[in-house]
Every structure is written in C-alpha cells, then in structure tokens.
CSV table of C-alpha atoms in Angstrom, one decimal:
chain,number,residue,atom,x,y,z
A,1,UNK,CA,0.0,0.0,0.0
A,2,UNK,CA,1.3,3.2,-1.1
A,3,UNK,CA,1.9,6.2,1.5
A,4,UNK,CA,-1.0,8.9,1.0
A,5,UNK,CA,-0.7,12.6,2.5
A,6,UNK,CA,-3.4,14.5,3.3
A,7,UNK,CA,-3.8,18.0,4.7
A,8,UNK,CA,-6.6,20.3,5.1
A,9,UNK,CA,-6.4,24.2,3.7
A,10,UNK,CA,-8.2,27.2,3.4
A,11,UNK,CA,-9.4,28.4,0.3
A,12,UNK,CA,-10.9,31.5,-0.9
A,13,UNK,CA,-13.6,31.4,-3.5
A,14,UNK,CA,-13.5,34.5,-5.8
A,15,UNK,CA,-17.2,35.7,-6.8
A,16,UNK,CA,-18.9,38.7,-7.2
A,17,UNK,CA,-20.3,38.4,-3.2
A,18,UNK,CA,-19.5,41.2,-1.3
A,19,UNK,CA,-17.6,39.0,1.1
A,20,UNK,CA,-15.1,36.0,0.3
A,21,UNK,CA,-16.7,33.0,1.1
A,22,UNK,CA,-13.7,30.5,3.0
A,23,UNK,CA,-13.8,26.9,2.8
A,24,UNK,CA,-11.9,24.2,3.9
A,25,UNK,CA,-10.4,22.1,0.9
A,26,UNK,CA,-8.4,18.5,1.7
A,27,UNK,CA,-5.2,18.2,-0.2
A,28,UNK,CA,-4.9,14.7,-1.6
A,29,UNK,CA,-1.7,12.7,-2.6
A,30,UNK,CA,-1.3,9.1,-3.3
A,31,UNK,CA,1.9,7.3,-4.1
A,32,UNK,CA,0.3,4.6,-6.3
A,33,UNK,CA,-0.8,7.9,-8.5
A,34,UNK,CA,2.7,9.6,-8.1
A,35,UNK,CA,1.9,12.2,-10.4
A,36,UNK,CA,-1.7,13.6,-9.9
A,37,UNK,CA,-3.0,15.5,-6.8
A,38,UNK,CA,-5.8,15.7,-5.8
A,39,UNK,CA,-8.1,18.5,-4.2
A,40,UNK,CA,-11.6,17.7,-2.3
A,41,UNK,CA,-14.1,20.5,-2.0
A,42,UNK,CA,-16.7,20.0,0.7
A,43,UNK,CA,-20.4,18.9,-0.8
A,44,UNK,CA,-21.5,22.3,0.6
A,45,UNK,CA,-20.2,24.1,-2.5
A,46,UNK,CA,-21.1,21.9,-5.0
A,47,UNK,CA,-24.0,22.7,-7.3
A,48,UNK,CA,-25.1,19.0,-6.6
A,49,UNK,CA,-24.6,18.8,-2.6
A,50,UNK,CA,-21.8,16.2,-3.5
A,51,UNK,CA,-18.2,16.3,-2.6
A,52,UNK,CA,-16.1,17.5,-5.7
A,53,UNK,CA,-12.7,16.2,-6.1
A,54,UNK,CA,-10.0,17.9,-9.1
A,55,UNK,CA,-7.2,15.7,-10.1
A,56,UNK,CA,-4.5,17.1,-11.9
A,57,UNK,CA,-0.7,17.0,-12.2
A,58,UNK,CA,1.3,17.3,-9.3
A,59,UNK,CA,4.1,19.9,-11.3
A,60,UNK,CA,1.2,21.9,-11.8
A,61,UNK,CA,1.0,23.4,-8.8
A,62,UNK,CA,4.4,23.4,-8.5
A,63,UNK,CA,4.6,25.9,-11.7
A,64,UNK,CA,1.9,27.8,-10.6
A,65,UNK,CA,3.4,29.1,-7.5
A,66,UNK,CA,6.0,31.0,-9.4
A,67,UNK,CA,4.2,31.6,-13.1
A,68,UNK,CA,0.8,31.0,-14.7
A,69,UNK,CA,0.8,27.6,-15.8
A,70,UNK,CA,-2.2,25.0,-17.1
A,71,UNK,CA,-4.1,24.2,-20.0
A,72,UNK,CA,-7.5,22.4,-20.2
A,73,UNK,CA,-9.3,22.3,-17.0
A,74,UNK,CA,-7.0,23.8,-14.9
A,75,UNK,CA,-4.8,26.5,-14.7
A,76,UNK,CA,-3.1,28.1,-12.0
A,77,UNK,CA,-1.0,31.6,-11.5
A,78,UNK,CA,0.6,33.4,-8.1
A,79,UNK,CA,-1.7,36.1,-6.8
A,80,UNK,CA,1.0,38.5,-5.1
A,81,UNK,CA,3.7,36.9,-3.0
A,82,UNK,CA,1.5,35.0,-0.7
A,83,UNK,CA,-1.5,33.7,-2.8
A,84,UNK,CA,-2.1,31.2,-5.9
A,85,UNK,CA,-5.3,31.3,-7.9
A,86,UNK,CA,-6.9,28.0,-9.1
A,87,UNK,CA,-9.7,28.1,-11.8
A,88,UNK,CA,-10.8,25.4,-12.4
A,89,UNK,CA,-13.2,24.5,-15.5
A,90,UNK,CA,-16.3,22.6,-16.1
A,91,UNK,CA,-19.5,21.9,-18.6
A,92,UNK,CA,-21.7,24.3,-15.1
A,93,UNK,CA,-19.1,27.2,-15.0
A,94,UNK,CA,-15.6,28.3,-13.8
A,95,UNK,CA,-14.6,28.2,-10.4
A,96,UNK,CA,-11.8,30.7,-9.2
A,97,UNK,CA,-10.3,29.8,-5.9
A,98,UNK,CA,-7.4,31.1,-4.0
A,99,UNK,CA,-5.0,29.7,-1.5
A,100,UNK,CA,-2.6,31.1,0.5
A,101,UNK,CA,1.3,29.5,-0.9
A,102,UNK,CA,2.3,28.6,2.7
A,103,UNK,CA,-0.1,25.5,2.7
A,104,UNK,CA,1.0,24.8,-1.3
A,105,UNK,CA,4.3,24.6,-0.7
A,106,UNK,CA,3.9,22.7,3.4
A,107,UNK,CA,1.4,20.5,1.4
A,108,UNK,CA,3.6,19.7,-1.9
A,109,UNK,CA,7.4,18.9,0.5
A,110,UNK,CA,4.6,16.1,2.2
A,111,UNK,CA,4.0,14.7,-1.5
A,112,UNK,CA,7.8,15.0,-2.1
A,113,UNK,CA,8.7,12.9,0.7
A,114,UNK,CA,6.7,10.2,-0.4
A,115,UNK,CA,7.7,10.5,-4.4
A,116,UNK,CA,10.6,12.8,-4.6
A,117,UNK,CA,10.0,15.5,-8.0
A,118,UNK,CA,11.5,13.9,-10.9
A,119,UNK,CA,10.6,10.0,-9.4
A,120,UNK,CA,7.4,9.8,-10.2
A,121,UNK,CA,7.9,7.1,-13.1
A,122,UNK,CA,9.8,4.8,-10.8
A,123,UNK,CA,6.6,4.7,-8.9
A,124,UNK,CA,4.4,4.3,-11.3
A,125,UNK,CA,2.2,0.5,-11.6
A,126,UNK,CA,2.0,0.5,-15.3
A,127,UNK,CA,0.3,-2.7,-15.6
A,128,UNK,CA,-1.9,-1.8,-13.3
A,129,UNK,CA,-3.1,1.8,-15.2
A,130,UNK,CA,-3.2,-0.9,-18.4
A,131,UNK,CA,-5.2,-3.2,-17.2
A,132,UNK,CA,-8.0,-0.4,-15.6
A,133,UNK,CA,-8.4,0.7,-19.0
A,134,UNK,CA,-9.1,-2.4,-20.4
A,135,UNK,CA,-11.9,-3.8,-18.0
C-alpha cells in the first residue's frame, strides 16, 4: 500500500459576493498515482450537494506558485507573494479559488517525501493503469 498525505487548507472562493466565502479544501496525494493531486471541495459548494474532487498533475501546482501555468481544465497563476489562484473549468461554469502558498508549498514537501519531483515514473504500476483501461 502506497503512502497517501493528506492535509486540510483554506481556500478562498473568488465571486462577485461582497464578502469572500472560505472553505476548507483536503489536499490529496497518493503514491500509487505519483503524479496527480488531488483536491476535495466540501459537498456544501457543489451545485449538486456532493463532494467535488480535481485531479491534476502534481508539477502543476508546483509551476503555478511561481508563473501562470495549465491548459485544459485547470490553470493556476501566483496572486501577489503569498496567494495562488486555481480556476478550475467545467461543462456548469468556472470556479476561481485562492489559497494562500504557505499550505502549497507545506502540502507539496509532504508529497515529495513520499515520491521525490523527478521520481514519479519509478513509482508508477503501469500494468496496473493498463489493465484499468481495459476492464
């Protein structure tokens, strides 16, 4: 069983509201998927009252503390000194959310530890990924 890190973080989500609405998001990483991340947003801000959970590459993040960086679905760019912006894109809408780089960067030397930047292949079950996609 691979080692998984998890840790809670405060987010900002970016509307129109007169007032930022703040909500705790749980950081996600799993050594058996040593290059995606993961990040669960609580059911209560979900257009369907269920949890939502982002996946994405791990090196995303990592560019995105220092430049604007994504394509796709995601795409993520430094806010200032001590924020990162998320936006995050779907068939319902765009989300912007915004985190403060402290938890990024606590959050992403936890991943590390587990698959050190650059490692990520030598971790990776490639039969296993094979055979999910065939079933």
């Amino acid at each position: 069983m691979s080692p998984v890190v998890e840790q809670s973080a405060k987010a900002r989500l970016i509307s129109d509201a007169p007032h930022p609405r703040i909500v705790s998001v749980l950081l996600r990483y799993d050594g058996s998927d040593p290059l995606a991340l993961r990040m669960v947003f609580p059911a209560e801000v979900s257009l369907d009252d269920s949890e939502v959970v982002w996946a994405f590459a791990r090196d995303l993040v990592e560019t995105g503390l220092r430049e604007p960086a994504g394509e796709g679905d995601v795409h993520v760019w430094p806010c200032g000194r001590a924020q990162t912006v998320f936006e995050f894109r779907a068939p319902e809408g765009v989300a912007l959310v915004q985190f403060d780089n402290a938890s990024l960067r606590r959050f992403l030397r936890s991943s590390y530890a587990v698959v050190p930047a650059g490692a990520e292949a030598d971790h990776l079950d490639v039969e296993q990924h094979i055979g999910s996609l065939i079933v």
